[in-house]
Short mmCIF file of C-alpha atoms in Angstrom, two decimals:
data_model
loop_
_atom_site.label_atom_id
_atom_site.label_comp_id
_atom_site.label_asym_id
_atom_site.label_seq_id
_atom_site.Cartn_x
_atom_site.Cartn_y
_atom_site.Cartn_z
CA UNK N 4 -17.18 21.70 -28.56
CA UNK N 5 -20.16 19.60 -27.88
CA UNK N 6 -23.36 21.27 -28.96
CA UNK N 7 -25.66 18.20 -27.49
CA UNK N 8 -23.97 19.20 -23.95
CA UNK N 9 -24.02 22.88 -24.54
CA UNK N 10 -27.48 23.97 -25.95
CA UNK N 11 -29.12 22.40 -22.62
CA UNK N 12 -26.31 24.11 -20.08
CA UNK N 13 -27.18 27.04 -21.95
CA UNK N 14 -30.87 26.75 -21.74
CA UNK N 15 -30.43 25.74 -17.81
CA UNK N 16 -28.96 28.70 -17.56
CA UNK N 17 -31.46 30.69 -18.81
CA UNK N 18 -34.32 28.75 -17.13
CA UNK N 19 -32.35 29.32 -13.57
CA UNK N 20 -31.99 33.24 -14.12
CA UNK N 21 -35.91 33.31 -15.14
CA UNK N 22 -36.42 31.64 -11.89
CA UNK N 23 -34.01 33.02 -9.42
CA UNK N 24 -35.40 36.29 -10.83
CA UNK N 25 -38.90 35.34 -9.65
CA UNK N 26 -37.86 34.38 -6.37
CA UNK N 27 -36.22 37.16 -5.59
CA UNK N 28 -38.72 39.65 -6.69
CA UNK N 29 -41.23 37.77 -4.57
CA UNK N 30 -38.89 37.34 -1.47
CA UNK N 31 -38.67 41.23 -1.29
CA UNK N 32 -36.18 44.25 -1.30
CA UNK N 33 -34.93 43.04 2.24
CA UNK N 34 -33.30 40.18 0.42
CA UNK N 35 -30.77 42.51 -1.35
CA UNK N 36 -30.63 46.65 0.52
CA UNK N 37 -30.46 45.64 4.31
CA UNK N 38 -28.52 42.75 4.29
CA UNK N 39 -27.98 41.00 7.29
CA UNK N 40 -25.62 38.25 8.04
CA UNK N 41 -28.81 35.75 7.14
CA UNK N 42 -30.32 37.04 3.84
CA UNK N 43 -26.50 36.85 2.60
CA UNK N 44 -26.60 33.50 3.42
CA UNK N 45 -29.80 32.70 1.84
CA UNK N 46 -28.51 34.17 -1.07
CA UNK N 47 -25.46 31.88 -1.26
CA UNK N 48 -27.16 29.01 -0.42
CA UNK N 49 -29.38 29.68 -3.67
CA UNK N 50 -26.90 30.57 -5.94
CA UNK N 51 -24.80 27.83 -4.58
CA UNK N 52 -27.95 25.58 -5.72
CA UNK N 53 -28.45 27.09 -8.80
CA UNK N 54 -24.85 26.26 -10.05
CA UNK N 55 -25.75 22.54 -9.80
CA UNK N 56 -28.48 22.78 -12.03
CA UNK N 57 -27.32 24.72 -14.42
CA UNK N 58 -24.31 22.17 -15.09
CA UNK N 59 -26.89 19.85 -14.72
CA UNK N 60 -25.25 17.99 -12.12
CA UNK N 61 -28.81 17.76 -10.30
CA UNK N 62 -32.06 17.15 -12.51
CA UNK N 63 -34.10 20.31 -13.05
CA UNK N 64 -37.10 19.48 -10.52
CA UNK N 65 -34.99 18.50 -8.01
CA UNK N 66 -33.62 21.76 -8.41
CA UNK N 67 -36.80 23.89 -8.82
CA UNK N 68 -38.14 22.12 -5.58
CA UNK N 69 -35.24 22.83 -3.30
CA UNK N 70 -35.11 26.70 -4.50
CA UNK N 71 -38.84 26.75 -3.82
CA UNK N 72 -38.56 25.28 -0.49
CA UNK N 73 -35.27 27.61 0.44
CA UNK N 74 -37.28 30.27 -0.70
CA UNK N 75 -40.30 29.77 1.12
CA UNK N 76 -38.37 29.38 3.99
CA UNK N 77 -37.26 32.61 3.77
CA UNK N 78 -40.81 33.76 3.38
CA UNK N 79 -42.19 32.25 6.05
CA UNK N 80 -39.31 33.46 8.30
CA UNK N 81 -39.66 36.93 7.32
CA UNK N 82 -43.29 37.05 7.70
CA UNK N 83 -43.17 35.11 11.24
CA UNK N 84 -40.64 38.44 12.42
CA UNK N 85 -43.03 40.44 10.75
CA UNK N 86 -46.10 39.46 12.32
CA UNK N 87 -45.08 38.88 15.85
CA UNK N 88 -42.52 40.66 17.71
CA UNK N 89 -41.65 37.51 19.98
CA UNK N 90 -40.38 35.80 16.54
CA UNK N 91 -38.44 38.76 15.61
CA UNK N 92 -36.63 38.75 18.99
CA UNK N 93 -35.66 35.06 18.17
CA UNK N 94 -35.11 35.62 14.84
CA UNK N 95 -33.63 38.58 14.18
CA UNK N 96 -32.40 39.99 17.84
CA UNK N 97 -32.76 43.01 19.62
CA UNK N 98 -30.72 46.06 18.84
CA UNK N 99 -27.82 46.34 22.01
CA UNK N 100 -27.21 50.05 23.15
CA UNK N 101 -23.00 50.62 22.84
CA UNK N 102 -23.32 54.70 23.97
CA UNK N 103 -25.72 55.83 26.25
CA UNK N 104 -26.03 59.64 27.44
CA UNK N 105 -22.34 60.35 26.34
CA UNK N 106 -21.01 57.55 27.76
CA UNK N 107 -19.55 54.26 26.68
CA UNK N 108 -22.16 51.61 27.53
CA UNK N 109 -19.98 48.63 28.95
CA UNK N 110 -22.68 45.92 29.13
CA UNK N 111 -23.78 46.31 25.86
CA UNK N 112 -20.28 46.22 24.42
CA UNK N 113 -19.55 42.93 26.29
CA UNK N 114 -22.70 41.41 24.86
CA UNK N 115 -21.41 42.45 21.47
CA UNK N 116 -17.58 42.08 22.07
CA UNK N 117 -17.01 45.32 20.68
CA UNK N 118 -13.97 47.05 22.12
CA UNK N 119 -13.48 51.05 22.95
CA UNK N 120 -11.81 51.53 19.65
CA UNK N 121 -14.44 49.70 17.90
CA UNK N 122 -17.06 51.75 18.98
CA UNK N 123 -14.69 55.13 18.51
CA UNK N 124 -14.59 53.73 14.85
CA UNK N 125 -18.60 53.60 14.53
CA UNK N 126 -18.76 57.16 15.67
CA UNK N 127 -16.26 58.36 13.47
CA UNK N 128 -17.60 57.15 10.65
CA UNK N 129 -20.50 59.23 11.33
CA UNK N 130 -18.27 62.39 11.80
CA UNK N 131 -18.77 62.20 15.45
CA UNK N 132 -15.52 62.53 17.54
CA UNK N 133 -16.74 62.49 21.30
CA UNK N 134 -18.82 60.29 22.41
CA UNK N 135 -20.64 63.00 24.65
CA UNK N 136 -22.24 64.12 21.44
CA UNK N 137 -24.50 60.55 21.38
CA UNK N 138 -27.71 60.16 22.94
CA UNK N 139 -27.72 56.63 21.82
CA UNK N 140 -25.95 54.38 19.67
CA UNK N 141 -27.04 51.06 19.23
CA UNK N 142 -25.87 47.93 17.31
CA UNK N 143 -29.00 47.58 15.33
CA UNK N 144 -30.35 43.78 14.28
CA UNK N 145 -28.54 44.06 11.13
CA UNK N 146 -25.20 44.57 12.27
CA UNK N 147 -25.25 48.04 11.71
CA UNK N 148 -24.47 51.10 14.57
CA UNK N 149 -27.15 53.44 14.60
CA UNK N 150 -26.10 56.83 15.97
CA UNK N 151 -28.85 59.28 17.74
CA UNK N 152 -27.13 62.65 19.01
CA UNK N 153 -27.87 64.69 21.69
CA UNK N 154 -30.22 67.28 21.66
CA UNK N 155 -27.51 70.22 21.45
CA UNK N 156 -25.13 68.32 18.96
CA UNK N 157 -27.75 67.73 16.16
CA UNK N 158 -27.34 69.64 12.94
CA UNK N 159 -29.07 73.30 13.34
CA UNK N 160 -31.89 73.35 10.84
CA UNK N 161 -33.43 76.29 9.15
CA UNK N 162 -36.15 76.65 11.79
CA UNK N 163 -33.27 77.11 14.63
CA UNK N 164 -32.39 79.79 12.87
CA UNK N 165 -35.52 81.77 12.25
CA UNK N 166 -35.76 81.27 16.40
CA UNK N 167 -32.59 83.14 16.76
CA UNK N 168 -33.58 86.14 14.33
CA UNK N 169 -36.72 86.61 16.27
CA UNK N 170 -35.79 86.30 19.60
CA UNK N 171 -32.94 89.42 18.08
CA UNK N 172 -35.79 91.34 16.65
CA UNK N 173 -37.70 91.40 20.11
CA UNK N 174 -34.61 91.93 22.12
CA UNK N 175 -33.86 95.13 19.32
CA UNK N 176 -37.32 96.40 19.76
CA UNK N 177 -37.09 96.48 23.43
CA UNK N 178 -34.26 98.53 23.66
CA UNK N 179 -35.75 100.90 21.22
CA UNK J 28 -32.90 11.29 -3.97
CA UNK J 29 -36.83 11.31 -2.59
CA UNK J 30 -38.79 14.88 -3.00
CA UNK J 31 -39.34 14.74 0.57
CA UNK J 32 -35.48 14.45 1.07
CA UNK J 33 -34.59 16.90 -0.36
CA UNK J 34 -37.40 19.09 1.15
CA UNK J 35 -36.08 17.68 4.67
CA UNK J 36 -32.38 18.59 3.95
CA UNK J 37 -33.09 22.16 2.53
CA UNK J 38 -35.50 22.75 5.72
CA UNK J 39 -32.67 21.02 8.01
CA UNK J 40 -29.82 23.28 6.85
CA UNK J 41 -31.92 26.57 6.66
CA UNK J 42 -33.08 26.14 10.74
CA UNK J 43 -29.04 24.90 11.31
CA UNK J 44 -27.58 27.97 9.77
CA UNK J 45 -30.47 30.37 10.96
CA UNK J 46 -29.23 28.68 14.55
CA UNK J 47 -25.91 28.95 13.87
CA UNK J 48 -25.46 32.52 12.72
CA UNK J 49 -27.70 33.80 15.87
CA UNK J 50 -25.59 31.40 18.27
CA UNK J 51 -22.54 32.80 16.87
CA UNK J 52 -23.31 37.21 17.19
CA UNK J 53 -25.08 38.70 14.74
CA UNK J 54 -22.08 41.12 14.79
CA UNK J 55 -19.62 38.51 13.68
CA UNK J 56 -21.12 38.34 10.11
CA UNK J 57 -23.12 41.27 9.53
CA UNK J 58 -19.60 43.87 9.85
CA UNK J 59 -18.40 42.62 6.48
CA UNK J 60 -15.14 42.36 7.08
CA UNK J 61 -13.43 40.58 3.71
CA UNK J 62 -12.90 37.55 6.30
CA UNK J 63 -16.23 37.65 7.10
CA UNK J 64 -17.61 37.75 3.60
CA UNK J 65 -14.91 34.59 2.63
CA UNK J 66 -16.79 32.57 5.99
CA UNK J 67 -19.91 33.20 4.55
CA UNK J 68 -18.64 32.24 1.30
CA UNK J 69 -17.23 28.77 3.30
CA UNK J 70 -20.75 27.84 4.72
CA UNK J 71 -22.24 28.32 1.62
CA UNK J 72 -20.44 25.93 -0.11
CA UNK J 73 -20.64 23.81 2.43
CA UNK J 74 -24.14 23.90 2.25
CA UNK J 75 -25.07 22.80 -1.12
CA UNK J 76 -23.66 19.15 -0.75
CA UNK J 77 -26.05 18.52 2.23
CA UNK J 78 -28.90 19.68 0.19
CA UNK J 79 -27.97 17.33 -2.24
CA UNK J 80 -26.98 14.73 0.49
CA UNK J 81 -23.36 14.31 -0.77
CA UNK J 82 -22.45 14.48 2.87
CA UNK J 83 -24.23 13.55 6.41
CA UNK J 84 -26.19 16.87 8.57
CA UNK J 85 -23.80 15.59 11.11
CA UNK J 86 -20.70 16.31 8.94
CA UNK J 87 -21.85 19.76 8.33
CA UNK J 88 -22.76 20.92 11.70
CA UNK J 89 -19.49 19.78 12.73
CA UNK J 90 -18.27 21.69 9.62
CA UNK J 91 -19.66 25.08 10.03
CA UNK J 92 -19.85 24.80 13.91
CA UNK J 93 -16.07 24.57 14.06
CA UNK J 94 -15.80 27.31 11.82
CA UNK J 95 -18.27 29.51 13.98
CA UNK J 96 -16.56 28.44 17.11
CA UNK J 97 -13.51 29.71 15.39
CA UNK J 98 -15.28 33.20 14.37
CA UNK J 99 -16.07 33.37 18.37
CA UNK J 100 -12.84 32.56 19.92
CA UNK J 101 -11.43 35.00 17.65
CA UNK J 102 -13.99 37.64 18.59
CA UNK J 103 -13.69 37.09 22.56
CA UNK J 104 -9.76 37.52 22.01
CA UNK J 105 -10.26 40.54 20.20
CA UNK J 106 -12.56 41.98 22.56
CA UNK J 107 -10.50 41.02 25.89
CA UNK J 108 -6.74 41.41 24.54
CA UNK J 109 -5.26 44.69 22.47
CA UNK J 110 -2.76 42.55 21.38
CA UNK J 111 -5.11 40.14 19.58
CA UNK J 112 -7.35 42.54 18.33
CA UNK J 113 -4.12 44.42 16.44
CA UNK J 114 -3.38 40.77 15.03
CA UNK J 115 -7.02 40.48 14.03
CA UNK J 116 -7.67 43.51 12.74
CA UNK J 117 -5.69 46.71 10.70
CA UNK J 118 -6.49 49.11 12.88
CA UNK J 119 -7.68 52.46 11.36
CA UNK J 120 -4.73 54.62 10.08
CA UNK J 121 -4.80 58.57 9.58
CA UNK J 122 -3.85 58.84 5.89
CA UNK J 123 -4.64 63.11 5.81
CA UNK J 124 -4.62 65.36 8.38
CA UNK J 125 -5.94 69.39 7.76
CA UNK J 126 -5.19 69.32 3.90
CA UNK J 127 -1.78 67.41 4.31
CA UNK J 128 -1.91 63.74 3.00
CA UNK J 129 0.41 60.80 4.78
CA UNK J 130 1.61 59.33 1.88
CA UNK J 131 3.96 57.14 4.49
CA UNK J 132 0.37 55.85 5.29
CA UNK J 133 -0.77 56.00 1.51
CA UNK J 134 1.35 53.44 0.95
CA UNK J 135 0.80 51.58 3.78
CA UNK J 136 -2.79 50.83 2.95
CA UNK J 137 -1.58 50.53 -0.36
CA UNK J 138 -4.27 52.99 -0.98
CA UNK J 139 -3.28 55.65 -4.20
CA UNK J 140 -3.83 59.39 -3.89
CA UNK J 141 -6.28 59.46 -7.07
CA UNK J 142 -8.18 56.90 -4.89
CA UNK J 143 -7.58 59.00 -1.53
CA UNK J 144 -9.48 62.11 -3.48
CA UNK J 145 -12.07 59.88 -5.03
CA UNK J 146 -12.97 58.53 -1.44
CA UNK J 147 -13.28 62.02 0.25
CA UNK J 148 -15.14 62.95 -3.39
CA UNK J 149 -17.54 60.43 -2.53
CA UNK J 150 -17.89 62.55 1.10
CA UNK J 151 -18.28 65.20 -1.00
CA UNK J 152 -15.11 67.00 -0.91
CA UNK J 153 -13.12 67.96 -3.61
CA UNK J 154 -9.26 69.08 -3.00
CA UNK J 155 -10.59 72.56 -1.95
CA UNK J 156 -11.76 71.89 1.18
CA UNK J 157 -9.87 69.45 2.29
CA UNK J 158 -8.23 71.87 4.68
CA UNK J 159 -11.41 71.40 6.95
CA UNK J 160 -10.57 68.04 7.71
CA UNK J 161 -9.26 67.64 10.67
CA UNK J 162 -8.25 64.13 10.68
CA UNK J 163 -9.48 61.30 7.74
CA UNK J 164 -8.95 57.85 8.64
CA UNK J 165 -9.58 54.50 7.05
CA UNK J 166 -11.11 52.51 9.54
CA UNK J 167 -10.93 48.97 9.84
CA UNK J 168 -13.58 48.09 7.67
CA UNK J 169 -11.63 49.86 4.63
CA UNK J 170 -13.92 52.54 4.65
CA UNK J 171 -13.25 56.24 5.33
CA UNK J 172 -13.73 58.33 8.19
CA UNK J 173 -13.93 61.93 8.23
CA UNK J 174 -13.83 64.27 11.01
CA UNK J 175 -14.16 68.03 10.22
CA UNK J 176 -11.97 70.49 12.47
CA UNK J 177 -13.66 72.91 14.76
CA UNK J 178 -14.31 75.92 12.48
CA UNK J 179 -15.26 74.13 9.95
CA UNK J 180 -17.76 71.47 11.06
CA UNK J 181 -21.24 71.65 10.42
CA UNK J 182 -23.52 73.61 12.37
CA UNK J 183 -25.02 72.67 15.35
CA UNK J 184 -27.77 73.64 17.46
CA UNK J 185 -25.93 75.00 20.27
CA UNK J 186 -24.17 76.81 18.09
CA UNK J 187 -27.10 79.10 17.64
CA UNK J 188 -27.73 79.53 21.25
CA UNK J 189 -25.17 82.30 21.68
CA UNK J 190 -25.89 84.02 24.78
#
């Protein structure tokens, strides 16, 4: 055990985790919830930095400046998709409609190479078993299937229900 | 190595792999399969020795573009052949049907049946009621699936519109 070689891996460390910290405060919650293919990447390619410095493989401000300039990156992406939908469109993609009023939408599943069952799968996992329940469901930017439902399949809410006792009370009151 | 290197090579591989990921379907990544997540684990790594110019930008486009064109092909067989797609891909499996548990399919999916009632827990439902599931699957992404049988679903708007 070689303190000399230890104390400053250990202190690395700790000077890394300070920073990464920072950076990904500052980059934003999008970084982390929301993930898309990207961000996860971004991520890697950080901690896949970080490692290097920490065993001090690289020097420390050769490290700091290629975190910065990842993360900046980053920033600068996210705030060009941000501030003008053309760059988002490039950047991040528009969402591709897979169901479309019931039915199974084939151009947008060839765009996305998603198959029948694939789609089947999406709407299962959101409890939906036909497909002429949907409105619209959409592979959203992030990968994810969005699922709108029609009109007549959404959940009732309380308000549907205070509908149906009064239009019982006025049909009561006319027969009376 | 220069500061403006390494500036260059970080601002290289972030536009190449910003590129590369929107070349290749956002839907090829995002999905999260477990081979997904171990590709994106694979381009990250091969990532870090261009920043630190251990190997040439041509070397890693080559690198991660084969692997990319590999993640397509895959996807275009999946999506044009059945028979590719079931080599791909476990395809979902019904592991309990109205109350009754599969345990043929339990052990399939090498799935347990404390973790079977701690995944339809986490859909809220405890052993009680799950005789108003129709069918629960594990999809393809290993998650669950649950699909309530008629009685028993939740309420709907037309529902209410009884004539």
């Amino acid at each position: 055990v070689d303190l000399q070689v230890l104390a400053p891996t250990f202190a690395r460390a700790v000077g890394v985790y300070v920073l990464m910290l920072v950076v990904i405060r500052v980059l934003g919650k999008r970084t982390i919830g929301n993930f898309s293919a990207f961000d996860l990447l971004v991520a890697l390619m950080l901690g896949e930095v970080v490692d290097e410095i920490i065993y001090g493989d690289v020097g420390l401000a050769q490290g700091v400046l290629v975190i910065v300039t990842v993360a900046a990156l980053k920033y600068a992406t996210s705030w060009l998709s941000y501030a003008s939908p053309a760059a988002a469109r490039i950047l991040e993609g528009v969402p591709t409609p897979v169901v479309v009023d019931g039915k199974l939408h084939r151009d947008g599943m060839r765009q996305e190479l998603m198959n029948e069952g694939e789609v089947r799968a999406a709407l299962r996992l959101r409890c939906v078993d036909d497909p002429a329940e949907v409105k619209i469901a959409q592979v959203e930017t992030d990968g994810e299937v969005s699922v709108i439902l029609e009109e007549w399949a959404r959940q009732a809410q309380k308000a549907d229900l205070e509908k149906v006792r009064t239009r019982r009370r006025t049909r009561k009151e006319a027969t009376v | 190595m220069e500061p403006h290197a390494l500036v260059v090579r970080a601002l290289f591989s972030y536009v190449a792999l910003l590129a590369l990921l929107r070349a290749a379907h956002k839907r090829a990544l995002a999905e999260a399969t477990a081979f997904d997540f171990v590709l994106v684990l694979i381009l990250g790594d091969l990532i870090d020795d261009v920043l630190w110019g251990e190997v040439g930008a041509a070397q890693f486009v080559t690198a991660a573009g084969a692997l990319m064109l590999c993640e397509a092909v895959a996807s275009l067989a999946g999506f044009r052949s059945r028979w590719a797609w079931r080599l791909a891909t476990s395809p979902p499996r019904v592991m309990m049907r109205r109350g009754t548990v599969d345990r043929e399919a339990l052990r399939a999916e090498q799935v347990s049946e404390g973790e079977l009632a701690e995944m339809l827990r986490l859909e809220g439902l405890p052993p009680e009621r799950w005789a108003d599931v129709e069918e629960m699957r594990l999809e393809s992404g290993g998650e669950p699936s649950v699909l309530w049988r008629a009685a028993a679903r939740p309420l709907r708007k037309a529902d209410l519109e009884s004539p």
